[in-house]
JSON list of C-alpha atoms and ligand atoms in Angstrom, two decimals:
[
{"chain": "A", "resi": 19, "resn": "UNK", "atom": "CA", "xyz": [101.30, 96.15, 69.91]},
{"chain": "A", "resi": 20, "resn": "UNK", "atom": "CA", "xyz": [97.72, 96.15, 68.20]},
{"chain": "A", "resi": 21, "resn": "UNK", "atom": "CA", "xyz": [98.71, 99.25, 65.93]},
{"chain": "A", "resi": 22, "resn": "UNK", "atom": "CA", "xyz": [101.70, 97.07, 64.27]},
{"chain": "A", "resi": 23, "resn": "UNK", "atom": "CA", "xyz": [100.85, 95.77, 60.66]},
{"chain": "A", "resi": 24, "resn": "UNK", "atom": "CA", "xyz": [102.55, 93.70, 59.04]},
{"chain": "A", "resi": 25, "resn": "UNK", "atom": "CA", "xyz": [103.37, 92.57, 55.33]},
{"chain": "A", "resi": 26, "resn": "UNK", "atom": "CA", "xyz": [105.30, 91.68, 52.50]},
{"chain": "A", "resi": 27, "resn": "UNK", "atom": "CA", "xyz": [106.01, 90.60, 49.47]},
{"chain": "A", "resi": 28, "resn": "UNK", "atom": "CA", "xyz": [104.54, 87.08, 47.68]},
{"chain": "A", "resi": 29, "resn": "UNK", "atom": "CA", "xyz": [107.50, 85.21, 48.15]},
{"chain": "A", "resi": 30, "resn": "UNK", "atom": "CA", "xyz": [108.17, 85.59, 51.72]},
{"chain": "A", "resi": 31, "resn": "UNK", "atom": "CA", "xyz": [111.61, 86.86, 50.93]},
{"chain": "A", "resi": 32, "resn": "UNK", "atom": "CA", "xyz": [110.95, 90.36, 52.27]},
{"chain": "A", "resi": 33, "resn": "UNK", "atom": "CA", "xyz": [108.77, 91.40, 55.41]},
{"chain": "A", "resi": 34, "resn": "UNK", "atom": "CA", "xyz": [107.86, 94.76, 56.86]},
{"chain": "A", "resi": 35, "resn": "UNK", "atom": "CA", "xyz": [106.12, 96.28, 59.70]},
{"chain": "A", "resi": 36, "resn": "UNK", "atom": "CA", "xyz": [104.45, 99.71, 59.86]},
{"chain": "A", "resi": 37, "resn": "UNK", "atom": "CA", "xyz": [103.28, 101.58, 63.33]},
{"chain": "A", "resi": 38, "resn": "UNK", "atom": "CA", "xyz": [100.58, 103.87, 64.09]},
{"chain": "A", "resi": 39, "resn": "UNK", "atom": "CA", "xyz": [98.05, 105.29, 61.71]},
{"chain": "A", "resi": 40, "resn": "UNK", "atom": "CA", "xyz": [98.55, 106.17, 57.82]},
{"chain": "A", "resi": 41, "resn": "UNK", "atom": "CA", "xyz": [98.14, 109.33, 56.77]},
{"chain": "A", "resi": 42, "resn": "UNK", "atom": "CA", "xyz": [96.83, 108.90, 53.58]},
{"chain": "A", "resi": 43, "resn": "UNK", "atom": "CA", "xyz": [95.14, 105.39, 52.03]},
{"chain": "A", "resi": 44, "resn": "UNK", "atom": "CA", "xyz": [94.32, 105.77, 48.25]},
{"chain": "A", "resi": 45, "resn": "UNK", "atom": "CA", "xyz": [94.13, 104.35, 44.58]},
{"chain": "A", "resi": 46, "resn": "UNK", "atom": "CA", "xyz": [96.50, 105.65, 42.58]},
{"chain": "A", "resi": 47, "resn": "UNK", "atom": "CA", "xyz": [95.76, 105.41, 38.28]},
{"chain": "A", "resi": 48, "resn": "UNK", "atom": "CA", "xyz": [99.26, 106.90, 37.32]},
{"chain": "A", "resi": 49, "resn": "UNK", "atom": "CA", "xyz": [100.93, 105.59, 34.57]},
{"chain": "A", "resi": 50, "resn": "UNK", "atom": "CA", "xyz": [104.44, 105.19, 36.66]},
{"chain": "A", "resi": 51, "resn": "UNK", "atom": "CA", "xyz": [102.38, 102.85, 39.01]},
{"chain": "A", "resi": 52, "resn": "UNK", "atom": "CA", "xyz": [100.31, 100.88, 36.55]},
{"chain": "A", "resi": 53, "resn": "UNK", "atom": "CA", "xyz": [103.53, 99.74, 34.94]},
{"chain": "A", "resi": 54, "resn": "UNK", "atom": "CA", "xyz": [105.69, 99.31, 37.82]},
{"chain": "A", "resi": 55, "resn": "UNK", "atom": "CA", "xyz": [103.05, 96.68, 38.88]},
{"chain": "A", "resi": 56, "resn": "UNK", "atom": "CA", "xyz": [101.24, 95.79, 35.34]},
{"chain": "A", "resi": 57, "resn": "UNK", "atom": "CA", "xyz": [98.38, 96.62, 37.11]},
{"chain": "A", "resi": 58, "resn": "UNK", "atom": "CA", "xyz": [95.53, 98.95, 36.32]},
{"chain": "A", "resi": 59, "resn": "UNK", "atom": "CA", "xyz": [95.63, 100.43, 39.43]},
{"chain": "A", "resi": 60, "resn": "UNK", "atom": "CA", "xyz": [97.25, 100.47, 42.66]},
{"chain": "A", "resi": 61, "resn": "UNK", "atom": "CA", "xyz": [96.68, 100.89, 46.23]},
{"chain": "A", "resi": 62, "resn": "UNK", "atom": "CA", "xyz": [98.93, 102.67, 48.66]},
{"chain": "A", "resi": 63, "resn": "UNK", "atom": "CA", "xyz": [99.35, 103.57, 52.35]},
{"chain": "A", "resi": 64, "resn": "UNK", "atom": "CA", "xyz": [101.24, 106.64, 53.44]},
{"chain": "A", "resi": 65, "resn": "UNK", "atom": "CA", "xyz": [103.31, 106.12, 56.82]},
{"chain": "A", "resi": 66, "resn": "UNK", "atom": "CA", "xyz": [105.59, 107.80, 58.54]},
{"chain": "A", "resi": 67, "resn": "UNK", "atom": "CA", "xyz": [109.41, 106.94, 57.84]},
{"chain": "A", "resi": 68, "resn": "UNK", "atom": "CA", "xyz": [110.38, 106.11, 61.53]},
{"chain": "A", "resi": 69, "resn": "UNK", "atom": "CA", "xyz": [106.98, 104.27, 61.77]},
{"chain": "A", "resi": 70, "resn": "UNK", "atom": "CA", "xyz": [108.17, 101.64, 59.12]},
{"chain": "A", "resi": 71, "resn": "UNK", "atom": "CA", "xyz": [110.74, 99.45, 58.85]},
{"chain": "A", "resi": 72, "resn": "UNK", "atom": "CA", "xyz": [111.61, 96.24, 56.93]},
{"chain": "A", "resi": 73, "resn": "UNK", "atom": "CA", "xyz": [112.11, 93.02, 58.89]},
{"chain": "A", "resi": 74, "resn": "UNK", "atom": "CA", "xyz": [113.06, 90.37, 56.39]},
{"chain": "A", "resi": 75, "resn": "UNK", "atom": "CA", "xyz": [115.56, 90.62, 53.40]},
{"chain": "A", "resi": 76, "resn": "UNK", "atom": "CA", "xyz": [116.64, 93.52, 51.67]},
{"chain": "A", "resi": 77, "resn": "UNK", "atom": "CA", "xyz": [114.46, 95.01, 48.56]},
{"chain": "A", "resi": 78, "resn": "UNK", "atom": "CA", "xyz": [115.84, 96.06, 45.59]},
{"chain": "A", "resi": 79, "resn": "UNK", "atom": "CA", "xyz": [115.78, 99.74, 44.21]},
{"chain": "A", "resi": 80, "resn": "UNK", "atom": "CA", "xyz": [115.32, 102.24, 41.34]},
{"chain": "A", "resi": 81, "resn": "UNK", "atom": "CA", "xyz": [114.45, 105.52, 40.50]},
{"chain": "A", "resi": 82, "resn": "UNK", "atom": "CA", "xyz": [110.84, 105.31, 38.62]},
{"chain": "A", "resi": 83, "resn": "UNK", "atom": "CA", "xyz": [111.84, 109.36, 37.95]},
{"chain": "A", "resi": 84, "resn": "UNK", "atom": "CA", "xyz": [114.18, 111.73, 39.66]},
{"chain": "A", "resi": 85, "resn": "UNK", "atom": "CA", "xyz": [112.77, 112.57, 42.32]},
{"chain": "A", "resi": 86, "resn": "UNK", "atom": "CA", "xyz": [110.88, 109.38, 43.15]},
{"chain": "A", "resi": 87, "resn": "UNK", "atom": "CA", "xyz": [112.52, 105.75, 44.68]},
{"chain": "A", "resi": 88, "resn": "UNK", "atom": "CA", "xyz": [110.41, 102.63, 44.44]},
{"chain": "A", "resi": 89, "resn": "UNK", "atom": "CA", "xyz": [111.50, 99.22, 45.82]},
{"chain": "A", "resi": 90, "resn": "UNK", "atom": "CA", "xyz": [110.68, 95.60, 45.09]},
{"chain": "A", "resi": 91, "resn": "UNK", "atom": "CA", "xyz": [111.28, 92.04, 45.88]},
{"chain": "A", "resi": 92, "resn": "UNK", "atom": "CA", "xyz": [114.27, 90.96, 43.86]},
{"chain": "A", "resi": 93, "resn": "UNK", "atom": "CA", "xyz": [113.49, 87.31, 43.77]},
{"chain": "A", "resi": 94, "resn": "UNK", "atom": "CA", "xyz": [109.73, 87.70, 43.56]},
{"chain": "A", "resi": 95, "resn": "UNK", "atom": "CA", "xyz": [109.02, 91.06, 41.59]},
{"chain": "A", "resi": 96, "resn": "UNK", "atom": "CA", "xyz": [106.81, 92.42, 44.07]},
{"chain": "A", "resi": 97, "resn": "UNK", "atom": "CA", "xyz": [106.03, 96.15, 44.34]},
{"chain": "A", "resi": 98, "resn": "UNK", "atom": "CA", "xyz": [107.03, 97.50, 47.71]},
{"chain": "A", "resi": 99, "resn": "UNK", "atom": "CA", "xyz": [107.65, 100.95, 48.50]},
{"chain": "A", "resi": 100, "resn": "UNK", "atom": "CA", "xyz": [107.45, 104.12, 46.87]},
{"chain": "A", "resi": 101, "resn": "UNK", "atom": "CA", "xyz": [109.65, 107.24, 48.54]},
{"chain": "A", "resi": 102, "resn": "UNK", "atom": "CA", "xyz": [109.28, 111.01, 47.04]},
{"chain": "A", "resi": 103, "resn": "UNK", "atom": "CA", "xyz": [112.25, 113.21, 47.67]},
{"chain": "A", "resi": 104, "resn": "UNK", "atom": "CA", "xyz": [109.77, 115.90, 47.98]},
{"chain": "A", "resi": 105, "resn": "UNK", "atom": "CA", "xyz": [108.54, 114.02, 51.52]},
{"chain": "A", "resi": 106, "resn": "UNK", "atom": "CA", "xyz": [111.53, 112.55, 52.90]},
{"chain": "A", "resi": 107, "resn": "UNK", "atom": "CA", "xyz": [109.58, 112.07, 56.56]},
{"chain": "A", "resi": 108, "resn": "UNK", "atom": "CA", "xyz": [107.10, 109.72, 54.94]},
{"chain": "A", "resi": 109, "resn": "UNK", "atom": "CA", "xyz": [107.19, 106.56, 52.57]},
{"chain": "A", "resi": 110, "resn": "UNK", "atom": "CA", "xyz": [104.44, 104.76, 50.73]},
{"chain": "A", "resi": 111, "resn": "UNK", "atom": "CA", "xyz": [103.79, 100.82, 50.41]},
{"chain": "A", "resi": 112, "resn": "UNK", "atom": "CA", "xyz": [101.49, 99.12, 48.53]},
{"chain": "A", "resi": 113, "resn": "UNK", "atom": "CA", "xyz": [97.97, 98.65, 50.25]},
{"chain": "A", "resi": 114, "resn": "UNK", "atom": "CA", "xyz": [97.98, 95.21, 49.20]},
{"chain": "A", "resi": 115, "resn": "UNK", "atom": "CA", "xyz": [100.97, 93.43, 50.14]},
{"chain": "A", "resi": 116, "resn": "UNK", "atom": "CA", "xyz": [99.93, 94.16, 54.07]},
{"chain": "A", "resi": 117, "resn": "UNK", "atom": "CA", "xyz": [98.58, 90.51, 55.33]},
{"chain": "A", "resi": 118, "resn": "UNK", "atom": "CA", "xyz": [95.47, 92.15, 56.27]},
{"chain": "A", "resi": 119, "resn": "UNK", "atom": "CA", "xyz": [95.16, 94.65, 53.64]},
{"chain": "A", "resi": 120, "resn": "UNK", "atom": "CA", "xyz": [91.08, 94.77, 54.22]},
{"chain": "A", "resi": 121, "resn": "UNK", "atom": "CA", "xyz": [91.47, 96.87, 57.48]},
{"chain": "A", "resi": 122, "resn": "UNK", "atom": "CA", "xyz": [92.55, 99.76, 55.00]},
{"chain": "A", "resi": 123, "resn": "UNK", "atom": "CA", "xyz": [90.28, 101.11, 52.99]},
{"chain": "A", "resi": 124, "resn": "UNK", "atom": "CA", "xyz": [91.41, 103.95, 50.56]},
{"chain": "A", "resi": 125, "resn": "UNK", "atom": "CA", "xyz": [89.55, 107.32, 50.93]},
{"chain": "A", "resi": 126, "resn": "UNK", "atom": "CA", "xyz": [90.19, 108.31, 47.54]},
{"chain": "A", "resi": 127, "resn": "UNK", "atom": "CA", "xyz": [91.04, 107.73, 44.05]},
{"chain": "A", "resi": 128, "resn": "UNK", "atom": "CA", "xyz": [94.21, 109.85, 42.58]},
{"chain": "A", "resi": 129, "resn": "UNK", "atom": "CA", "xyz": [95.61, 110.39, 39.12]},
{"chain": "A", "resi": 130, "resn": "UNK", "atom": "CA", "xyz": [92.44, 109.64, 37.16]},
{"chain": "A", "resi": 131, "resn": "UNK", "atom": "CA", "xyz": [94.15, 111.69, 34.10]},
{"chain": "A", "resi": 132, "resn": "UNK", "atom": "CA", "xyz": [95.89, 108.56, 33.54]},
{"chain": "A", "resi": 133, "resn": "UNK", "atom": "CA", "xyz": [93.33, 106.49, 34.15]},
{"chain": "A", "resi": 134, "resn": "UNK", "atom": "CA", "xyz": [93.50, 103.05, 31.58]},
{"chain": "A", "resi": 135, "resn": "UNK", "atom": "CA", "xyz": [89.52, 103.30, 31.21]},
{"chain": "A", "resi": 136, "resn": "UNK", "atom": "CA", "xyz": [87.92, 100.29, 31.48]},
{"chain": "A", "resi": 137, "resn": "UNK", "atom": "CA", "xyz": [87.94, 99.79, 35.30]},
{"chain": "A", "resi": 138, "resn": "UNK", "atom": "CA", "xyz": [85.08, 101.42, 36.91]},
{"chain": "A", "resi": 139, "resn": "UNK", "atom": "CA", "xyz": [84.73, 101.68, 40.67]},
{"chain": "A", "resi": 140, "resn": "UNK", "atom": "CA", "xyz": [81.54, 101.96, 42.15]},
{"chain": "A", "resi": 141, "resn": "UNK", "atom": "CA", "xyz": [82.58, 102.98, 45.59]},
{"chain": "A", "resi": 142, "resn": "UNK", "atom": "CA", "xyz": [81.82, 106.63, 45.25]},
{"chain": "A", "resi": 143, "resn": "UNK", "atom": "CA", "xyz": [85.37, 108.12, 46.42]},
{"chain": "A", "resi": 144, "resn": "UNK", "atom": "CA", "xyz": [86.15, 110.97, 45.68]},
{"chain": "A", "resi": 145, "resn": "UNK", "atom": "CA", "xyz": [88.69, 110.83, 42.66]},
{"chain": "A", "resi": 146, "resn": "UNK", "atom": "CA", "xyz": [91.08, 113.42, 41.71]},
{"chain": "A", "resi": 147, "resn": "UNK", "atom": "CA", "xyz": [92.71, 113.92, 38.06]},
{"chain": "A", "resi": 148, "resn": "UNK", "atom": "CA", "xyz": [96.13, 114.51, 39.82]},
{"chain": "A", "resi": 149, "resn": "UNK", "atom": "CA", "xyz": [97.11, 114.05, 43.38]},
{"chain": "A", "resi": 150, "resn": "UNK", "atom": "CA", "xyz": [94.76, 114.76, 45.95]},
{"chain": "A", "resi": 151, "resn": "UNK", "atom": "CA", "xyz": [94.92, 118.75, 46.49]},
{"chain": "A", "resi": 152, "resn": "UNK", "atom": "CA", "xyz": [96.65, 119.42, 49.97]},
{"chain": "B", "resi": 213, "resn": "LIG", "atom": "ZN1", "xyz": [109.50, 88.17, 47.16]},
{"chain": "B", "resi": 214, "resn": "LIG", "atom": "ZN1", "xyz": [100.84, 106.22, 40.98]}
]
Protein backbone atom coordinates (compact mmCIF):
# COMPACT_ATOMS: atom_id res chain seq x y z
CA UNK A 1 0.00 0.00 0.00
CA UNK A 2 3.22 2.28 -0.46
CA UNK A 3 1.44 4.38 -3.31
CA UNK A 4 -1.43 5.51 -0.68
CA UNK A 5 -0.99 9.20 0.60
CA UNK A 6 -2.61 10.50 2.94
CA UNK A 7 -3.84 14.03 4.28
CA UNK A 8 -6.05 16.49 5.53
CA UNK A 9 -7.07 19.36 6.79
CA UNK A 10 -5.42 21.34 10.12
CA UNK A 11 -7.95 20.38 12.37
CA UNK A 12 -8.10 16.75 11.99
CA UNK A 13 -11.77 16.98 11.24
CA UNK A 14 -11.42 15.79 7.64
CA UNK A 15 -8.93 13.05 6.21
CA UNK A 16 -8.30 11.80 2.71
CA UNK A 17 -6.36 9.28 0.88
CA UNK A 18 -5.21 9.43 -2.76
CA UNK A 19 -3.78 6.20 -4.89
CA UNK A 20 -1.35 5.92 -7.56
CA UNK A 21 0.53 8.69 -9.25
CA UNK A 22 -0.71 12.45 -9.94
CA UNK A 23 -0.95 13.57 -13.09
CA UNK A 24 -0.11 16.93 -12.75
CA UNK A 25 1.79 18.71 -9.47
CA UNK A 26 1.93 22.58 -9.85
CA UNK A 27 1.73 26.22 -8.35
CA UNK A 28 -1.10 27.82 -9.24
CA UNK A 29 -1.03 32.17 -8.98
CA UNK A 30 -4.81 32.56 -9.92
CA UNK A 31 -6.70 34.99 -8.31
CA UNK A 32 -9.73 32.35 -7.48
CA UNK A 33 -7.00 30.36 -5.53
CA UNK A 34 -5.09 33.11 -3.80
CA UNK A 35 -8.32 34.16 -2.16
CA UNK A 36 -9.91 30.96 -1.52
CA UNK A 37 -6.78 30.33 0.68
CA UNK A 38 -5.45 34.12 1.41
CA UNK A 39 -2.49 32.84 0.12
CA UNK A 40 -0.18 34.11 -2.56
CA UNK A 41 0.01 31.03 -4.11
CA UNK A 42 -1.06 27.58 -4.01
CA UNK A 43 0.01 24.15 -4.62
CA UNK A 44 -2.05 21.40 -6.13
CA UNK A 45 -2.00 17.70 -7.07
CA UNK A 46 -4.11 16.33 -9.88
CA UNK A 47 -5.52 12.66 -9.18
CA UNK A 48 -7.71 10.60 -10.57
CA UNK A 49 -11.43 10.66 -9.15
CA UNK A 50 -11.66 6.85 -8.30
CA UNK A 51 -8.04 7.16 -6.97
CA UNK A 52 -9.24 9.56 -4.11
CA UNK A 53 -11.47 9.39 -1.58
CA UNK A 54 -12.16 11.13 1.78
CA UNK A 55 -11.86 9.08 4.97
CA UNK A 56 -12.81 11.37 7.81
CA UNK A 57 -15.77 13.92 8.02
CA UNK A 58 -17.53 15.46 5.35
CA UNK A 59 -16.11 18.90 3.66
CA UNK A 60 -18.09 21.61 2.91
CA UNK A 61 -18.80 23.01 -0.70
CA UNK A 62 -19.17 25.94 -3.15
CA UNK A 63 -18.93 26.93 -6.49
CA UNK A 64 -15.68 29.37 -6.74
CA UNK A 65 -17.35 29.90 -10.59
CA UNK A 66 -19.71 27.85 -12.65
CA UNK A 67 -18.02 25.46 -13.76
CA UNK A 68 -15.58 24.92 -10.90
CA UNK A 69 -16.40 23.12 -7.13
CA UNK A 70 -13.93 23.68 -4.33
CA UNK A 71 -14.28 22.12 -0.84
CA UNK A 72 -13.07 22.94 2.64
CA UNK A 73 -13.00 22.05 6.23
CA UNK A 74 -16.10 23.54 7.79
CA UNK A 75 -14.82 23.73 11.29
CA UNK A 76 -11.24 24.56 10.37
CA UNK A 77 -11.35 26.64 7.00
CA UNK A 78 -8.99 24.57 5.27
CA UNK A 79 -8.73 24.45 1.46
CA UNK A 80 -9.36 20.97 0.16
CA UNK A 81 -10.34 20.12 -3.19
CA UNK A 82 -10.87 21.78 -6.30
CA UNK A 83 -13.21 19.80 -9.12
CA UNK A 84 -13.64 21.36 -12.86
CA UNK A 85 -16.75 20.27 -14.63
CA UNK A 86 -14.67 20.39 -17.65
CA UNK A 87 -12.63 17.09 -16.08
CA UNK A 88 -15.11 15.22 -14.24
CA UNK A 89 -12.55 11.92 -14.16
CA UNK A 90 -10.04 13.91 -12.13
CA UNK A 91 -10.05 16.22 -8.92
CA UNK A 92 -7.41 18.47 -7.48
CA UNK A 93 -6.24 18.86 -3.67
CA UNK A 94 -4.05 21.09 -2.26
CA UNK A 95 -0.28 19.96 -2.34
CA UNK A 96 0.04 20.97 1.10
CA UNK A 97 -2.46 19.54 3.25
CA UNK A 98 -0.92 15.84 2.27
CA UNK A 99 1.13 14.79 5.64
CA UNK A 100 4.08 14.38 3.54
CA UNK A 101 3.60 17.05 1.11
CA UNK A 102 7.65 17.14 0.39
CA UNK A 103 7.50 13.88 -1.73
CA UNK A 104 5.62 16.17 -4.36
CA UNK A 105 7.32 18.54 -5.96
CA UNK A 106 5.40 20.76 -8.53
CA UNK A 107 6.80 20.73 -12.14
CA UNK A 108 5.48 23.98 -12.93
CA UNK A 109 4.17 27.27 -12.13
CA UNK A 110 0.53 28.22 -13.73
CA UNK A 111 -1.48 31.40 -13.96
CA UNK A 112 1.41 33.85 -13.60
CA UNK A 113 -1.04 36.61 -15.30
CA UNK A 114 -2.37 36.85 -11.93
CA UNK A 115 0.52 36.65 -10.27
CA UNK A 116 0.44 39.14 -6.76
CA UNK A 117 4.23 40.16 -7.57
CA UNK A 118 6.28 40.14 -4.82
CA UNK A 119 6.94 36.36 -4.44
CA UNK A 120 9.76 35.25 -6.51
CA UNK A 121 10.66 31.60 -6.93
CA UNK A 122 13.98 30.66 -7.71
CA UNK A 123 13.37 27.10 -8.68
CA UNK A 124 13.52 27.59 -12.39
CA UNK A 125 10.03 25.87 -13.40
CA UNK A 126 8.74 26.48 -16.07
CA UNK A 127 5.79 29.05 -15.49
CA UNK A 128 2.93 29.62 -17.68
CA UNK A 129 0.67 32.95 -17.83
CA UNK A 130 -2.46 30.66 -17.98
CA UNK A 131 -2.78 26.98 -17.49
CA UNK A 132 -0.18 24.84 -18.61
CA UNK A 133 -0.83 24.31 -22.55
CA UNK A 134 -2.06 20.60 -23.07
ZN1 LIG B 1 -10.50 21.05 9.76
ZN1 LIG C 1 -5.67 28.69 -9.14
Amino acid sequence: MKDVVEGGCFCGAVRYQARGKPANSMVCHCQSCRRVAGSPVVAWLTYRLTHFRITKGKPAEFPSSPPVRRTFCAKCGTPLTYEHADSPDTIDFTTCTLDSPASFPPTHHSWLSHDVGWVKFGDGLPSFPESRPS
